[in-house]
Amino acid sequence: MDLPATEYEEAWRLQSDLVAARKKKKGLDTDVVMLLEHPPVFTIGRHGGLKNLTVSEKFLEKRNIPLIRVERGGDITFHGPGQLVIYPIIDLHAAGLSVLNYIENMEEVMIRTVQDWGIMAQRSLVNRGVWVNDNKLGSVGIAIRRGICFHGMALNVNMSLEPFYWINPCGMQKMTMTSMEQELSSPVSINRVRRAIKQHIEMVFDVELVTTSLSELDCLH
C-alpha cells in the first residue's frame, strides 16, 4: 500500500488499527505492507533514552521536529523526506517466519534493492541493519503485539543526513549514516526505489503484493 508523506503519529495509529484487525481477522485476513515517507521526526525505541540526543529538546522544538517514544526495538533514530519507510503488518506464525528470519529477510530486501543501483551493502556481524563499509544505509526496528509484527525498516534514499548528527543513531556514538544518493554522488529517484523494493519484497518473502488503498480496507471503516 503506497501512501503519501504521512505524519509519524498518524502512521503509528494506522499500524495499531491494522494490527488489531489482523489479529481478530475482522475485515483483514491478510498481511499488509505500507510504504511511505515521514516529515522530519525523531523516534526513541523501547531500549533508548534522551542520553543519545546530542542537542537539546528546545533545539528540536525551534525546528518543529517532534520527538516520539515508541514500542519498537532499538534506540533513537531520525525519519524524514527522502527516506523510504516500509511497515509490514504481518502474522509471523501464519507466514512461517521466526523473528530472526523476518529481520534477516528485511535486511536482504534492502541489500538487493540497493544492489540494483550498484551499491554493495551488507549486514554487520554485531549490529542489525544494512551497511556500506562502516556507514549505515538502512535500519530495522520491530514490535510484536498479540503475535502480529509491525514497525519495520527504513532505507535512506536521498534524504538530508544532517539530523543524524544531532543524535547517536541507534545509540551508537561516532556511527555515520549514509544514503543511496551519497554513495552514488548522483540523484536517486525515491519512486524508482519504491518500485524496486516492492519487487524484492515479493522475491525474498515469496509473496505477491496486491495494490490496495486505505479506502479499500474494510477493517478501517
PDB file of C-alpha atoms in Angstrom:
ATOM      1  CA  MET A   1       0.000   0.000   0.000  1.00  0.00           C
ATOM      2  CA  ASP A   2       1.674   3.174  -1.214  1.00  0.00           C
ATOM      3  CA  LEU A   3       0.882   6.166   0.967  1.00  0.00           C
ATOM      4  CA  PRO A   4       1.770   9.839   0.554  1.00  0.00           C
ATOM      5  CA  ALA A   5       4.023  11.592   3.054  1.00  0.00           C
ATOM      6  CA  THR A   6       2.395  10.822   6.410  1.00  0.00           C
ATOM      7  CA  GLU A   7       2.931  12.257   9.887  1.00  0.00           C
ATOM      8  CA  TYR A   8       4.587   9.678  12.115  1.00  0.00           C
ATOM      9  CA  GLU A   9       1.826   9.553  14.721  1.00  0.00           C
ATOM     10  CA  GLU A  10      -0.837   9.105  12.041  1.00  0.00           C
ATOM     11  CA  ALA A  11       1.058   6.164  10.535  1.00  0.00           C
ATOM     12  CA  TRP A  12       1.611   4.742  14.020  1.00  0.00           C
ATOM     13  CA  ARG A  13      -2.135   4.845  14.761  1.00  0.00           C
ATOM     14  CA  LEU A  14      -2.850   3.221  11.412  1.00  0.00           C
ATOM     15  CA  GLN A  15      -0.419   0.412  12.207  1.00  0.00           C
ATOM     16  CA  SER A  16      -2.142  -0.163  15.558  1.00  0.00           C
ATOM     17  CA  ASP A  17      -5.548  -0.353  13.866  1.00  0.00           C
ATOM     18  CA  LEU A  18      -4.238  -2.825  11.295  1.00  0.00           C
ATOM     19  CA  VAL A  19      -2.535  -4.950  13.967  1.00  0.00           C
ATOM     20  CA  ALA A  20      -5.815  -5.208  15.894  1.00  0.00           C
ATOM     21  CA  ALA A  21      -7.763  -6.071  12.755  1.00  0.00           C
ATOM     22  CA  ARG A  22      -5.166  -8.610  11.611  1.00  0.00           C
ATOM     23  CA  LYS A  23      -5.244 -10.439  14.938  1.00  0.00           C
ATOM     24  CA  LYS A  24      -9.039 -10.591  15.018  1.00  0.00           C
ATOM     25  CA  LYS A  25      -9.143 -11.333  11.280  1.00  0.00           C
ATOM     26  CA  LYS A  26     -12.008  -8.860  11.277  1.00  0.00           C
ATOM     27  CA  GLY A  27     -12.007  -7.319   7.830  1.00  0.00           C
ATOM     28  CA  LEU A  28      -8.305  -8.098   7.405  1.00  0.00           C
ATOM     29  CA  ASP A  29      -7.428 -11.705   6.636  1.00  0.00           C
ATOM     30  CA  THR A  30      -4.089 -10.977   5.000  1.00  0.00           C
ATOM     31  CA  ASP A  31      -0.863  -9.156   5.761  1.00  0.00           C
ATOM     32  CA  VAL A  32      -0.400  -5.527   4.705  1.00  0.00           C
ATOM     33  CA  VAL A  33       2.724  -3.621   3.667  1.00  0.00           C
ATOM     34  CA  MET A  34       2.761   0.172   3.955  1.00  0.00           C
ATOM     35  CA  LEU A  35       5.331   2.243   2.030  1.00  0.00           C
ATOM     36  CA  LEU A  36       5.702   5.930   2.810  1.00  0.00           C
ATOM     37  CA  GLU A  37       7.885   8.861   3.819  1.00  0.00           C
ATOM     38  CA  HIS A  38       7.608  10.868   7.029  1.00  0.00           C
ATOM     39  CA  PRO A  39       8.033  14.585   7.658  1.00  0.00           C
ATOM     40  CA  PRO A  40      11.029  15.147   9.974  1.00  0.00           C
ATOM     41  CA  VAL A  41      10.673  13.263  13.266  1.00  0.00           C
ATOM     42  CA  PHE A  42      12.881  11.607  15.875  1.00  0.00           C
ATOM     43  CA  THR A  43      11.669   8.398  17.492  1.00  0.00           C
ATOM     44  CA  ILE A  44      13.041   6.608  20.539  1.00  0.00           C
ATOM     45  CA  GLY A  45      12.598   2.844  20.755  1.00  0.00           C
ATOM     46  CA  ARG A  46      11.998   0.841  23.911  1.00  0.00           C
ATOM     47  CA  HIS A  47      15.732   0.406  24.568  1.00  0.00           C
ATOM     48  CA  GLY A  48      16.547   4.085  24.113  1.00  0.00           C
ATOM     49  CA  GLY A  49      16.695   7.308  26.051  1.00  0.00           C
ATOM     50  CA  LEU A  50      17.452  11.005  25.815  1.00  0.00           C
ATOM     51  CA  LYS A  51      21.120  10.342  26.581  1.00  0.00           C
ATOM     52  CA  ASN A  52      21.606   9.690  22.857  1.00  0.00           C
ATOM     53  CA  LEU A  53      20.063  13.011  21.853  1.00  0.00           C
ATOM     54  CA  THR A  54      23.093  15.296  21.474  1.00  0.00           C
ATOM     55  CA  VAL A  55      21.121  18.543  21.097  1.00  0.00           C
ATOM     56  CA  SER A  56      18.513  19.962  23.455  1.00  0.00           C
ATOM     57  CA  GLU A  57      14.803  19.256  23.120  1.00  0.00           C
ATOM     58  CA  LYS A  58      14.375  23.024  22.764  1.00  0.00           C
ATOM     59  CA  PHE A  59      16.665  22.863  19.713  1.00  0.00           C
ATOM     60  CA  LEU A  60      14.222  20.419  18.109  1.00  0.00           C
ATOM     61  CA  GLU A  61      11.178  22.430  19.178  1.00  0.00           C
ATOM     62  CA  LYS A  62      12.549  25.524  17.414  1.00  0.00           C
ATOM     63  CA  ARG A  63      12.727  23.459  14.233  1.00  0.00           C
ATOM     64  CA  ASN A  64       9.267  21.939  14.767  1.00  0.00           C
ATOM     65  CA  ILE A  65      10.687  18.408  14.830  1.00  0.00           C
ATOM     66  CA  PRO A  66       8.755  16.053  17.144  1.00  0.00           C
ATOM     67  CA  LEU A  67      10.448  13.568  19.473  1.00  0.00           C
ATOM     68  CA  ILE A  68       8.257  10.492  19.997  1.00  0.00           C
ATOM     69  CA  ARG A  69       8.703   7.415  22.192  1.00  0.00           C
ATOM     70  CA  VAL A  70       7.507   4.223  20.530  1.00  0.00           C
ATOM     71  CA  GLU A  71       7.388   0.495  21.289  1.00  0.00           C
ATOM     72  CA  ARG A  72       9.697  -0.734  18.544  1.00  0.00           C
ATOM     73  CA  GLY A  73      13.074  -2.203  19.386  1.00  0.00           C
ATOM     74  CA  GLY A  74      16.220  -0.136  19.236  1.00  0.00           C
ATOM     75  CA  ASP A  75      17.223   3.327  20.378  1.00  0.00           C
ATOM     76  CA  ILE A  76      16.855   6.774  18.806  1.00  0.00           C
ATOM     77  CA  THR A  77      16.633   7.394  15.074  1.00  0.00           C
ATOM     78  CA  PHE A  78      15.510  10.023  12.576  1.00  0.00           C
ATOM     79  CA  HIS A  79      12.915   9.795   9.816  1.00  0.00           C
ATOM     80  CA  GLY A  80      12.466  12.441   7.148  1.00  0.00           C
ATOM     81  CA  PRO A  81      11.706  13.164   3.496  1.00  0.00           C
ATOM     82  CA  GLY A  82      13.866  11.112   1.159  1.00  0.00           C
ATOM     83  CA  GLN A  83      13.868   8.088   3.445  1.00  0.00           C
ATOM     84  CA  LEU A  84      11.643   5.214   2.320  1.00  0.00           C
ATOM     85  CA  VAL A  85       9.905   3.600   5.284  1.00  0.00           C
ATOM     86  CA  ILE A  86       8.276   0.175   4.990  1.00  0.00           C
ATOM     87  CA  TYR A  87       5.844  -1.036   7.637  1.00  0.00           C
ATOM     88  CA  PRO A  88       4.733  -4.652   7.120  1.00  0.00           C
ATOM     89  CA  ILE A  89       1.815  -5.738   9.324  1.00  0.00           C
ATOM     90  CA  ILE A  90       2.459  -9.467   9.370  1.00  0.00           C
ATOM     91  CA  ASP A  91       1.369 -12.551  11.277  1.00  0.00           C
ATOM     92  CA  LEU A  92       4.759 -14.228  11.656  1.00  0.00           C
ATOM     93  CA  HIS A  93       3.315 -17.600  12.701  1.00  0.00           C
ATOM     94  CA  ALA A  94       0.992 -17.719   9.698  1.00  0.00           C
ATOM     95  CA  ALA A  95       3.908 -16.714   7.461  1.00  0.00           C
ATOM     96  CA  GLY A  96       6.105 -19.464   8.915  1.00  0.00           C
ATOM     97  CA  LEU A  97       8.796 -17.000   9.995  1.00  0.00           C
ATOM     98  CA  SER A  98      10.794 -16.692  13.187  1.00  0.00           C
ATOM     99  CA  VAL A  99      11.616 -13.189  14.403  1.00  0.00           C
ATOM    100  CA  LEU A 100      15.235 -13.648  13.293  1.00  0.00           C
ATOM    101  CA  ASN A 101      14.191 -14.940   9.848  1.00  0.00           C
ATOM    102  CA  TYR A 102      11.919 -11.955   9.450  1.00  0.00           C
ATOM    103  CA  ILE A 103      14.568  -9.385  10.388  1.00  0.00           C
ATOM    104  CA  GLU A 104      17.128 -11.032   8.110  1.00  0.00           C
ATOM    105  CA  ASN A 105      14.602 -11.032   5.259  1.00  0.00           C
ATOM    106  CA  MET A 106      14.014  -7.303   5.672  1.00  0.00           C
ATOM    107  CA  GLU A 107      17.750  -6.698   5.598  1.00  0.00           C
ATOM    108  CA  GLU A 108      18.013  -8.869   2.485  1.00  0.00           C
ATOM    109  CA  VAL A 109      15.293  -6.832   0.772  1.00  0.00           C
ATOM    110  CA  MET A 110      17.284  -3.636   1.316  1.00  0.00           C
ATOM    111  CA  ILE A 111      20.581  -5.246   0.274  1.00  0.00           C
ATOM    112  CA  ARG A 112      19.088  -6.482  -3.002  1.00  0.00           C
ATOM    113  CA  THR A 113      17.320  -3.192  -3.661  1.00  0.00           C
ATOM    114  CA  VAL A 114      20.428  -1.028  -3.394  1.00  0.00           C
ATOM    115  CA  GLN A 115      22.384  -3.581  -5.418  1.00  0.00           C
ATOM    116  CA  ASP A 116      20.116  -2.647  -8.346  1.00  0.00           C
ATOM    117  CA  TRP A 117      21.899   0.730  -8.222  1.00  0.00           C
ATOM    118  CA  GLY A 118      25.338  -0.867  -7.948  1.00  0.00           C
ATOM    119  CA  ILE A 119      25.676  -0.299  -4.195  1.00  0.00           C
ATOM    120  CA  MET A 120      27.254  -3.255  -2.421  1.00  0.00           C
ATOM    121  CA  ALA A 121      25.734  -3.315   1.059  1.00  0.00           C
ATOM    122  CA  GLN A 122      25.953  -5.999   3.706  1.00  0.00           C
ATOM    123  CA  ARG A 123      24.875  -6.979   7.192  1.00  0.00           C
ATOM    124  CA  SER A 124      27.027  -6.332  10.235  1.00  0.00           C
ATOM    125  CA  LEU A 125      28.165  -9.158  12.490  1.00  0.00           C
ATOM    126  CA  VAL A 126      27.375  -7.099  15.582  1.00  0.00           C
ATOM    127  CA  ASN A 127      24.600  -4.636  14.644  1.00  0.00           C
ATOM    128  CA  ARG A 128      21.318  -5.007  12.809  1.00  0.00           C
ATOM    129  CA  GLY A 129      20.592  -3.099   9.621  1.00  0.00           C
ATOM    130  CA  VAL A 130      22.293  -2.670   6.267  1.00  0.00           C
ATOM    131  CA  TRP A 131      25.754  -1.165   5.928  1.00  0.00           C
ATOM    132  CA  VAL A 132      28.154   0.134   3.293  1.00  0.00           C
ATOM    133  CA  ASN A 133      31.550  -0.402   4.882  1.00  0.00           C
ATOM    134  CA  ASP A 134      31.117   1.199   8.327  1.00  0.00           C
ATOM    135  CA  ASN A 135      28.278   3.516   7.286  1.00  0.00           C
ATOM    136  CA  LYS A 136      24.660   2.613   7.965  1.00  0.00           C
ATOM    137  CA  LEU A 137      22.319   2.785   4.977  1.00  0.00           C
ATOM    138  CA  GLY A 138      19.194   1.017   6.219  1.00  0.00           C
ATOM    139  CA  SER A 139      17.653   0.340   9.621  1.00  0.00           C
ATOM    140  CA  VAL A 140      15.336  -2.290  11.082  1.00  0.00           C
ATOM    141  CA  GLY A 141      13.160  -1.961  14.179  1.00  0.00           C
ATOM    142  CA  ILE A 142      10.095  -4.032  15.019  1.00  0.00           C
ATOM    143  CA  ALA A 143       7.467  -4.616  17.668  1.00  0.00           C
ATOM    144  CA  ILE A 144       5.172  -7.594  18.170  1.00  0.00           C
ATOM    145  CA  ARG A 145       1.669  -7.288  19.595  1.00  0.00           C
ATOM    146  CA  ARG A 146      -0.602 -10.288  20.031  1.00  0.00           C
ATOM    147  CA  GLY A 147       1.525 -12.247  17.574  1.00  0.00           C
ATOM    148  CA  ILE A 148       1.402  -9.574  14.865  1.00  0.00           C
ATOM    149  CA  CYS A 149       4.627  -7.837  13.864  1.00  0.00           C
ATOM    150  CA  PHE A 150       4.686  -4.133  12.949  1.00  0.00           C
ATOM    151  CA  HIS A 151       7.031  -1.160  12.538  1.00  0.00           C
ATOM    152  CA  GLY A 152       9.699  -2.332  10.052  1.00  0.00           C
ATOM    153  CA  MET A 153      12.557  -0.931   8.001  1.00  0.00           C
ATOM    154  CA  ALA A 154      13.830   2.409   6.719  1.00  0.00           C
ATOM    155  CA  LEU A 155      16.116   2.930   3.726  1.00  0.00           C
ATOM    156  CA  ASN A 156      17.966   6.229   3.269  1.00  0.00           C
ATOM    157  CA  VAL A 157      17.487   7.153  -0.381  1.00  0.00           C
ATOM    158  CA  ASN A 158      18.050  10.874  -0.955  1.00  0.00           C
ATOM    159  CA  MET A 159      17.410  12.407   2.464  1.00  0.00           C
ATOM    160  CA  SER A 160      19.327  15.088   4.319  1.00  0.00           C
ATOM    161  CA  LEU A 161      21.667  13.322   6.735  1.00  0.00           C
ATOM    162  CA  GLU A 162      22.329  16.385   8.916  1.00  0.00           C
ATOM    163  CA  PRO A 163      19.753  15.469  11.622  1.00  0.00           C
ATOM    164  CA  PHE A 164      21.615  12.224  12.299  1.00  0.00           C
ATOM    165  CA  TYR A 165      24.463  14.384  13.649  1.00  0.00           C
ATOM    166  CA  TRP A 166      22.093  15.580  16.383  1.00  0.00           C
ATOM    167  CA  ILE A 167      21.864  12.074  17.855  1.00  0.00           C
ATOM    168  CA  ASN A 168      23.886   8.946  18.452  1.00  0.00           C
ATOM    169  CA  PRO A 169      21.971   6.938  15.834  1.00  0.00           C
ATOM    170  CA  CYS A 170      20.636   3.682  17.281  1.00  0.00           C
ATOM    171  CA  GLY A 171      22.501   4.574  20.471  1.00  0.00           C
ATOM    172  CA  MET A 172      25.923   4.222  18.832  1.00  0.00           C
ATOM    173  CA  GLN A 173      28.463   7.013  19.261  1.00  0.00           C
ATOM    174  CA  LYS A 174      30.522   8.000  16.223  1.00  0.00           C
ATOM    175  CA  MET A 175      28.319   5.990  13.876  1.00  0.00           C
ATOM    176  CA  THR A 176      27.949   7.557  10.433  1.00  0.00           C
ATOM    177  CA  MET A 177      24.770   7.298   8.398  1.00  0.00           C
ATOM    178  CA  THR A 178      24.772   7.293   4.622  1.00  0.00           C
ATOM    179  CA  SER A 179      22.236   7.329   1.790  1.00  0.00           C
ATOM    180  CA  MET A 180      21.981   5.854  -1.669  1.00  0.00           C
ATOM    181  CA  GLU A 181      22.440   9.316  -3.148  1.00  0.00           C
ATOM    182  CA  GLN A 182      25.551   9.960  -1.069  1.00  0.00           C
ATOM    183  CA  GLU A 183      27.078   6.616  -2.018  1.00  0.00           C
ATOM    184  CA  LEU A 184      26.468   7.245  -5.724  1.00  0.00           C
ATOM    185  CA  SER A 185      27.175  11.000  -5.754  1.00  0.00           C
ATOM    186  CA  SER A 186      24.224  11.324  -8.123  1.00  0.00           C
ATOM    187  CA  PRO A 187      20.442  11.795  -7.822  1.00  0.00           C
ATOM    188  CA  VAL A 188      18.276   8.784  -6.956  1.00  0.00           C
ATOM    189  CA  SER A 189      14.509   8.711  -7.581  1.00  0.00           C
ATOM    190  CA  ILE A 190      12.642   7.538  -4.494  1.00  0.00           C
ATOM    191  CA  ASN A 191       9.731   6.435  -6.704  1.00  0.00           C
ATOM    192  CA  ARG A 192      12.059   4.096  -8.578  1.00  0.00           C
ATOM    193  CA  VAL A 193      13.303   2.743  -5.268  1.00  0.00           C
ATOM    194  CA  ARG A 194       9.691   2.173  -4.168  1.00  0.00           C
ATOM    195  CA  ARG A 195       9.060   0.049  -7.241  1.00  0.00           C
ATOM    196  CA  ALA A 196      12.296  -1.896  -6.806  1.00  0.00           C
ATOM    197  CA  ILE A 197      11.805  -2.595  -3.116  1.00  0.00           C
ATOM    198  CA  LYS A 198       8.320  -3.986  -3.749  1.00  0.00           C
ATOM    199  CA  GLN A 199       9.766  -6.398  -6.294  1.00  0.00           C
ATOM    200  CA  HIS A 200      12.385  -7.564  -3.815  1.00  0.00           C
ATOM    201  CA  ILE A 201       9.799  -7.985  -1.046  1.00  0.00           C
ATOM    202  CA  GLU A 202       7.948 -10.330  -3.384  1.00  0.00           C
ATOM    203  CA  MET A 203      11.087 -12.326  -4.174  1.00  0.00           C
ATOM    204  CA  VAL A 204      12.583 -12.525  -0.688  1.00  0.00           C
ATOM    205  CA  PHE A 205       9.313 -13.298   1.115  1.00  0.00           C
ATOM    206  CA  ASP A 206       7.912 -15.367  -1.784  1.00  0.00           C
ATOM    207  CA  VAL A 207       4.666 -13.404  -1.868  1.00  0.00           C
ATOM    208  CA  GLU A 208       2.654 -11.459  -4.413  1.00  0.00           C
ATOM    209  CA  LEU A 209       1.858  -7.884  -3.451  1.00  0.00           C
ATOM    210  CA  VAL A 210      -1.577  -6.645  -4.455  1.00  0.00           C
ATOM    211  CA  THR A 211      -2.121  -2.906  -4.774  1.00  0.00           C
ATOM    212  CA  THR A 212      -4.687  -1.551  -2.341  1.00  0.00           C
ATOM    213  CA  SER A 213      -5.603   1.702  -0.612  1.00  0.00           C
ATOM    214  CA  LEU A 214      -6.880   2.782   2.779  1.00  0.00           C
ATOM    215  CA  SER A 215     -10.387   3.234   1.391  1.00  0.00           C
ATOM    216  CA  GLU A 216     -10.434  -0.404   0.282  1.00  0.00           C
ATOM    217  CA  LEU A 217      -9.611  -1.815   3.724  1.00  0.00           C
ATOM    218  CA  ASP A 218     -12.959  -2.637   5.331  1.00  0.00           C
ATOM    219  CA  CYS A 219     -11.356  -3.055   8.750  1.00  0.00           C
ATOM    220  CA  LEU A 220     -10.726   0.703   8.923  1.00  0.00           C
ATOM    221  CA  HIS A 221     -14.367   1.692   8.395  1.00  0.00           C
TER     222      HIS A 221
END
